[in-house]
Short mmCIF file of C-alpha atoms in Angstrom, two decimals:
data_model
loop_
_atom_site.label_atom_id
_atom_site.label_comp_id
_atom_site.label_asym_id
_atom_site.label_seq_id
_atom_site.Cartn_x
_atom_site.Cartn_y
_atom_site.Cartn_z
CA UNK A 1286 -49.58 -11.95 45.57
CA UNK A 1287 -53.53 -12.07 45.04
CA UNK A 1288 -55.27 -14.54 47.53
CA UNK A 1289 -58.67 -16.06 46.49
CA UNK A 1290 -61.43 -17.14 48.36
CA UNK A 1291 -63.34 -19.85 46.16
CA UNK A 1292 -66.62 -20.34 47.42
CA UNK A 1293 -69.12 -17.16 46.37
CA UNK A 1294 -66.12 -15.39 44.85
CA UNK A 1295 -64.64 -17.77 42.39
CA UNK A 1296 -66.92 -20.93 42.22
CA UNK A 1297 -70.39 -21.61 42.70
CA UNK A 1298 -71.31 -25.60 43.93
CA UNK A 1299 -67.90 -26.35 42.99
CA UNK A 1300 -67.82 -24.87 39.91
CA UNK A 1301 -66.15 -22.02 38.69
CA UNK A 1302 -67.97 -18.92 37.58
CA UNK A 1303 -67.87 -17.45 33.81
CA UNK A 1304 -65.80 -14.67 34.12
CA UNK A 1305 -63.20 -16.53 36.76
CA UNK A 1306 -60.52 -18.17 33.94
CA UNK A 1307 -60.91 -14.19 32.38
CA UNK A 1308 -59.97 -12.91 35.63
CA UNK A 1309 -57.15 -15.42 36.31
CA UNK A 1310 -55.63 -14.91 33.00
CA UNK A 1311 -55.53 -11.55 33.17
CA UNK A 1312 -53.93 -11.29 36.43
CA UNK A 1313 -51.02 -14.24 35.41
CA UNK A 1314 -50.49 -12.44 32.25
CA UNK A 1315 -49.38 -9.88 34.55
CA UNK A 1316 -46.95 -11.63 36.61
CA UNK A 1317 -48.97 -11.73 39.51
CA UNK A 1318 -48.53 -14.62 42.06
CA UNK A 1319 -52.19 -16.09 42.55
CA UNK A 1320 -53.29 -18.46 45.49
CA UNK A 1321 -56.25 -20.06 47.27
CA UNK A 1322 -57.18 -18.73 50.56
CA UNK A 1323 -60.12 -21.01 51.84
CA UNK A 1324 -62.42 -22.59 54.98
CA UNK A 1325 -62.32 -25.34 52.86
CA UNK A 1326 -59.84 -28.52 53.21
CA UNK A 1327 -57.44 -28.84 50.91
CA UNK A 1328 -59.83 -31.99 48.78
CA UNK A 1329 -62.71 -32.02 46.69
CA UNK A 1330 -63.30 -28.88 45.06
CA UNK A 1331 -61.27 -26.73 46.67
CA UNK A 1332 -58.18 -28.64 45.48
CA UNK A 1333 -59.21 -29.18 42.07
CA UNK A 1334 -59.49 -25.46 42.07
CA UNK A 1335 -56.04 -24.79 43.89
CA UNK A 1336 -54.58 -26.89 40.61
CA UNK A 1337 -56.36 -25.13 38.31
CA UNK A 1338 -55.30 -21.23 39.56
CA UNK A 1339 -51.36 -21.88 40.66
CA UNK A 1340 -50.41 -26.41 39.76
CA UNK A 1341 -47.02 -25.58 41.53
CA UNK A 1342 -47.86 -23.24 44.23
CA UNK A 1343 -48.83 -23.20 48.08
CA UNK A 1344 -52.15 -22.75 48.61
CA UNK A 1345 -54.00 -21.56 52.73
CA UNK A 1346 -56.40 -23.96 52.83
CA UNK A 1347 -59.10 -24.43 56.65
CA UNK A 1348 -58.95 -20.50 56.79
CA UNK A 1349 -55.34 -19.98 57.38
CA UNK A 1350 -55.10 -23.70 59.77
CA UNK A 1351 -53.61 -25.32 56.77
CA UNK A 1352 -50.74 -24.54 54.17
CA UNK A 1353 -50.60 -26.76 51.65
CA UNK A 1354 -49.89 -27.68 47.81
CA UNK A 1355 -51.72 -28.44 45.24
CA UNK A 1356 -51.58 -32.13 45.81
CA UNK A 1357 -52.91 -31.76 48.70
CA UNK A 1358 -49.53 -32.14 50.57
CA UNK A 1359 -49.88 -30.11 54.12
CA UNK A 1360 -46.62 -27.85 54.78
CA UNK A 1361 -47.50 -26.28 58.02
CA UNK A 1362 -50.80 -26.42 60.04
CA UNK A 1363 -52.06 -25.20 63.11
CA UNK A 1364 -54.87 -27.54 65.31
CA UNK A 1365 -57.12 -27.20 68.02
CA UNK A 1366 -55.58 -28.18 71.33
CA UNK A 1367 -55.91 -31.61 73.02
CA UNK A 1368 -58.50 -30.07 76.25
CA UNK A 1369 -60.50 -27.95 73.39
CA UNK A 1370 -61.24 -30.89 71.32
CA UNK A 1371 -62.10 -32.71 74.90
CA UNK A 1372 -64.79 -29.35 75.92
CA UNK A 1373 -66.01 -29.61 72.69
CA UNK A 1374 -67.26 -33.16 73.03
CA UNK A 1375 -68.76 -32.67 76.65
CA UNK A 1376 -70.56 -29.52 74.86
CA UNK A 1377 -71.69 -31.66 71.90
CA UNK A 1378 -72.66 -34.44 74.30
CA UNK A 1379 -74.71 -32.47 76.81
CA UNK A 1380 -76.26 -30.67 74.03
CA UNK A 1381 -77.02 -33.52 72.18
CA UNK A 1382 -75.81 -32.01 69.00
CA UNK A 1383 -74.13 -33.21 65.63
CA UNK A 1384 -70.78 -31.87 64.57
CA UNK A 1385 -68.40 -31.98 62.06
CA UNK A 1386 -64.94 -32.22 62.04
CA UNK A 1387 -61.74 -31.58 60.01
CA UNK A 1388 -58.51 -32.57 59.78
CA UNK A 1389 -55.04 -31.89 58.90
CA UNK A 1390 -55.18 -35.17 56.93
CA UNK A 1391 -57.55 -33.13 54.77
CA UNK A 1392 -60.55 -35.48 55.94
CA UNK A 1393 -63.51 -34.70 57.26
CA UNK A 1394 -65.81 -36.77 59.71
CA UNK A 1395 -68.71 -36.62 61.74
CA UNK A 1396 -70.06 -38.38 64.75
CA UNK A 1397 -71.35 -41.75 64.49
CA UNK A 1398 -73.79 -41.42 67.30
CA UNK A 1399 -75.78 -38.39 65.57
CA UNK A 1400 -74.99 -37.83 62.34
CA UNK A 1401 -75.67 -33.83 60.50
CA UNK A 1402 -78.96 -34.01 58.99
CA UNK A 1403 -77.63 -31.96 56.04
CA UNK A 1404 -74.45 -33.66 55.76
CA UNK A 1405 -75.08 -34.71 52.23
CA UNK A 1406 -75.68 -31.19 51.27
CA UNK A 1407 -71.94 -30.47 52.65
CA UNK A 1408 -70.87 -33.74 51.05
CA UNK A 1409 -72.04 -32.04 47.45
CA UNK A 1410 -71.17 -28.52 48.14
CA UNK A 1411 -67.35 -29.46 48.61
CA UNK A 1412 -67.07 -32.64 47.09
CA UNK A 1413 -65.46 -34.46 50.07
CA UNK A 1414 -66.87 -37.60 51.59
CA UNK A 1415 -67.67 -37.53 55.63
CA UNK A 1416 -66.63 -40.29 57.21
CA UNK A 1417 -68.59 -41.92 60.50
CA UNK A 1418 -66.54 -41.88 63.50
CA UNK A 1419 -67.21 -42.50 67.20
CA UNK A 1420 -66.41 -39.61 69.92
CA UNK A 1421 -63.97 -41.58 71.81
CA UNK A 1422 -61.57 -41.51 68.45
CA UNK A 1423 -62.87 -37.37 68.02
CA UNK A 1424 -59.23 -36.68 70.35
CA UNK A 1425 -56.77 -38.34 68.77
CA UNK A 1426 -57.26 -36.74 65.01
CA UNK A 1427 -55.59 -33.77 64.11
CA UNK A 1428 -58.25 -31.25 64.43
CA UNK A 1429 -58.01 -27.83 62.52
CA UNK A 1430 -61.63 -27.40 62.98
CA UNK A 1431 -64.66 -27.87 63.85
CA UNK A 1432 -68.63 -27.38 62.88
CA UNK A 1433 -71.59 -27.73 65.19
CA UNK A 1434 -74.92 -28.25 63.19
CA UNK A 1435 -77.65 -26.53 63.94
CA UNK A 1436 -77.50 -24.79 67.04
CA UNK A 1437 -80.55 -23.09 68.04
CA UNK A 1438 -80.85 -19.33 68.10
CA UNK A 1439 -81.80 -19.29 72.30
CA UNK A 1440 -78.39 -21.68 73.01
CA UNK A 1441 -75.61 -19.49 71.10
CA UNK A 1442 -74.61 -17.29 73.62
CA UNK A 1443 -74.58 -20.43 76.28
CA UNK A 1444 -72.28 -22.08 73.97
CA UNK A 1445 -70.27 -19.21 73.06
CA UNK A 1446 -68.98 -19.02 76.51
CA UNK A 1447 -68.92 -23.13 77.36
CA UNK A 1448 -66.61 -23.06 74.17
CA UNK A 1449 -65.02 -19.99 73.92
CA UNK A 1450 -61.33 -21.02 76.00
CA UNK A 1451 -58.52 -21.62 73.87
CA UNK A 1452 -60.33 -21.74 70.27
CA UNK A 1453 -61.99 -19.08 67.82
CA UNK A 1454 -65.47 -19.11 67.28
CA UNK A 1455 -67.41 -17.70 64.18
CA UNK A 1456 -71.36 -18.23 63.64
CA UNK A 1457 -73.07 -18.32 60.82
CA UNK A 1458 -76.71 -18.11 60.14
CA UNK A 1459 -79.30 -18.13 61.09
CA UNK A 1460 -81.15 -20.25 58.62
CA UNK A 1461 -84.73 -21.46 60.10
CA UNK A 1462 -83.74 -19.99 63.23
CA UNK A 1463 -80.44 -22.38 63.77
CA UNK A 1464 -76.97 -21.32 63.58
CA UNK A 1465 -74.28 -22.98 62.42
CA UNK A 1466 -70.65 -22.48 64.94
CA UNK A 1467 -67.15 -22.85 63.32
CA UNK A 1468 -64.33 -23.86 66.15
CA UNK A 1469 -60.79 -22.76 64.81
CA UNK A 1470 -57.54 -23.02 66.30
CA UNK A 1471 -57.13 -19.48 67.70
CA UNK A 1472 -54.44 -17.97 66.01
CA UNK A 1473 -55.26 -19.09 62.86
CA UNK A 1474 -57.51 -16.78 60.22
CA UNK A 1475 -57.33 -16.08 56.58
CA UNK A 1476 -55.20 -13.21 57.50
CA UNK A 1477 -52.35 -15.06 59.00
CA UNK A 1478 -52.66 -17.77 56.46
CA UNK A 1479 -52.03 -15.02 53.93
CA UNK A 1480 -49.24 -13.61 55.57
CA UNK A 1481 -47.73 -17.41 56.16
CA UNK A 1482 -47.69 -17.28 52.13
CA UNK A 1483 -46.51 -14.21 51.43
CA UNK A 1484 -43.59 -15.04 53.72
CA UNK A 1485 -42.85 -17.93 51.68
CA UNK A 1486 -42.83 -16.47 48.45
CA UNK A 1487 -40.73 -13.49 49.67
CA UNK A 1488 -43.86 -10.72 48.80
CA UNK A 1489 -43.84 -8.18 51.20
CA UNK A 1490 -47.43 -7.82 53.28
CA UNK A 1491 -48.40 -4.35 51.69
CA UNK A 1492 -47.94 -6.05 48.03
CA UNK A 1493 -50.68 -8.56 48.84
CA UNK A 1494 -54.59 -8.60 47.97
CA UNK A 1495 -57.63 -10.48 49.58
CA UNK A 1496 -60.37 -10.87 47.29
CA UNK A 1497 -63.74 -12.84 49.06
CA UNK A 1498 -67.04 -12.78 50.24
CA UNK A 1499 -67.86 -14.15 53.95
CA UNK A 1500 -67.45 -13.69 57.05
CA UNK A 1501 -64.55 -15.57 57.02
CA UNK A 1502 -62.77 -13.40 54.37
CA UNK A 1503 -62.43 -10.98 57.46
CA UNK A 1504 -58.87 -12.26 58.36
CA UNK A 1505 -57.67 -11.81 54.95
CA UNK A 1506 -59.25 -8.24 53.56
CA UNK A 1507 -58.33 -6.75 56.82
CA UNK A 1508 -54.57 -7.75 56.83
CA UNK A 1509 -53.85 -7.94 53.05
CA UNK A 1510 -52.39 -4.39 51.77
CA UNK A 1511 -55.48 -4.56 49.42
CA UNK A 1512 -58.88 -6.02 50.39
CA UNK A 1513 -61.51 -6.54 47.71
CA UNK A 1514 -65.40 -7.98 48.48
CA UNK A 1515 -67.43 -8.89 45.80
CA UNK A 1516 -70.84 -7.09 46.07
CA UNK A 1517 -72.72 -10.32 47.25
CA UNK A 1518 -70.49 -9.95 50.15
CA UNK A 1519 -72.95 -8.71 53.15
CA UNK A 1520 -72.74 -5.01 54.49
CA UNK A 1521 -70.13 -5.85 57.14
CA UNK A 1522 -67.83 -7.92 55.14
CA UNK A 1523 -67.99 -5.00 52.43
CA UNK A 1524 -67.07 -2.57 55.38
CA UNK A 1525 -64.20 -4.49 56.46
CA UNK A 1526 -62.67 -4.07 52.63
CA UNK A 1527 -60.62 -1.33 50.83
CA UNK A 1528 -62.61 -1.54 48.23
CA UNK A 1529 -66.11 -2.79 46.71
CA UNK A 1530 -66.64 -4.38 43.31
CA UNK A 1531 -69.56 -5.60 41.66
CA UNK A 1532 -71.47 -8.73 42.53
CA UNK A 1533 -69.09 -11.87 41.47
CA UNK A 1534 -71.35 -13.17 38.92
CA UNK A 1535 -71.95 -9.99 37.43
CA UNK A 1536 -68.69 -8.54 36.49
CA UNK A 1537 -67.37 -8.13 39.92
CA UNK A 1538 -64.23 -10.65 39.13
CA UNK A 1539 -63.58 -8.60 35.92
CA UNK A 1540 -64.05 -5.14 37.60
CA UNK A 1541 -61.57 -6.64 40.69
CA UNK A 1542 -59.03 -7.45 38.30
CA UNK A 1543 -58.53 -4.18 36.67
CA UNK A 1544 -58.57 -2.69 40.38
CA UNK A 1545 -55.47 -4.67 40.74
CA UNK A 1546 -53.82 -4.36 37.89
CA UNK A 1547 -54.55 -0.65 38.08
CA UNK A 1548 -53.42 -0.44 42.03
CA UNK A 1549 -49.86 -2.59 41.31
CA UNK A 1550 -49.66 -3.48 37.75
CA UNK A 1551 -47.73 -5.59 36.25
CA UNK A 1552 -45.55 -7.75 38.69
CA UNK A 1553 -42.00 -7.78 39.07
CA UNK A 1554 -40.47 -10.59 37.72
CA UNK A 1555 -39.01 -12.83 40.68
CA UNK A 1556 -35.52 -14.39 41.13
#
């Protein structure tokens, strides 16, 4: 079973790369099971892709929070808990920062009262609306994650540890000195979201691969019995892997596929 990350690997502002339906064909020509394994919700782009690389499959979908089909329809999920969601809006309030949040409804919102200044961008890059809502609703939505915008470099750390009980944090940035922070349910990563679909199709944990790009790919390369980063992946995502291919755009899909194909080829046909 070969788990994809979509965003930087396969598709690029929603769209797929040249060489992906190459490297798709090649690897279902060969039997091999293929699935999404993405941050994203299972909407937008990320489920138009998820249709497009297995129509009757299960797909991980909010980095492992969220299995799912291809229409969207959630078969297991993990959320944040009920006094994490509650810390998370004292934080935001004293703070006075703007968050994002998603759900196992595959919907994403953000709060009324101060709204992401780049939330069009997001709106674009995934091709899900973000829908208003006001922070005394935030707790009773099924929450398998969360984003706080813009976060200035000199208040990580403080948040990091007003946050850190009961959910797992991942940063990303900086970008004009702000940080972006990702709250996950805590024992939810691309890694166990893997492993949730291997179980399900039967595939044994050492016949799976992880192919990605991010920092949230970690999960997945380091648990699946073959990790692959693309070569836009930064250094310490591309230490984390097995192996190294080329840059995605620029043969690296191509190159990963024959690593597969030459690792397990062909697949054995299932019952």
């Amino acid at each position: 079973m070969i788990a994809l990350d979509l965003d930087g690997t396969l598709l690029r502002h929603g769209v797929f790369l040249p060489d992906a339906p190459r490297f798709l064909e090649r690897l279902r020509a060969a039997g091999h099971l293929l699935a999404v394994n993405t941050g994203r919700l299972p909407a937008g782009f990320a489920l138009e892709a998820a249709r497009r690389i297995h129509p009757d499959g299960l797909h991980a979908f909010s980095d492992g929070a969220l299995i799912a089909d291809a229409r969207g329809r959630i078969r297991s999920r993990r959320t944040l808990s009920g006094s994490a969601v509650r810390r998370l809006l004292e934080v935001l309030h004293a703070h006075e920062l703007s968050a994002e949040f998603h759900t196992a409804l595959g919907v994403r919102y953000h709060l009324a009262t101060r709204a992401p200044e780049d939330r069009h961008e997001h709106v674009a890059a995934t091709g899900t609306p973000s829908f208003a809502i006001d922070p005394e609703a935030v707790p009773g939505l099924p929450l398998v994650g969360a984003w706080l915008m813009r976060v200035p470099t000199s208040r990580l750390e403080q948040l990091r540890t007003e946050l850190g009980q009961g959910v797992r944090i991942e940063a990303y940035g900086p970008r004009e000195d702000h940080w972006i922070l990702g709250l996950k349910p805590p024992a939810g990563h691309k890694g166990t979201g893997l492993l949730e679909l291997a179980r399900r199709y039967g595939v044994a944990p050492e016949a799976t691969v992880m192919l990605g790009d991010g920092l949230n790919d970690l999960g997945g390369l380091e648990t699946a019995g073959l990790g692959i980063a693309v070569g836009n992946a930064p250094e310490f995502v591309q230490q984390a892997a097995d192996r190294v291919v080329a840059p995605a755009d620029e043969g690296g899909l191509l190159e990963a596929a024959e690593l597969i194909l030459q690792t397990y080829g062909r697949a054995r046909a299932r019952p």
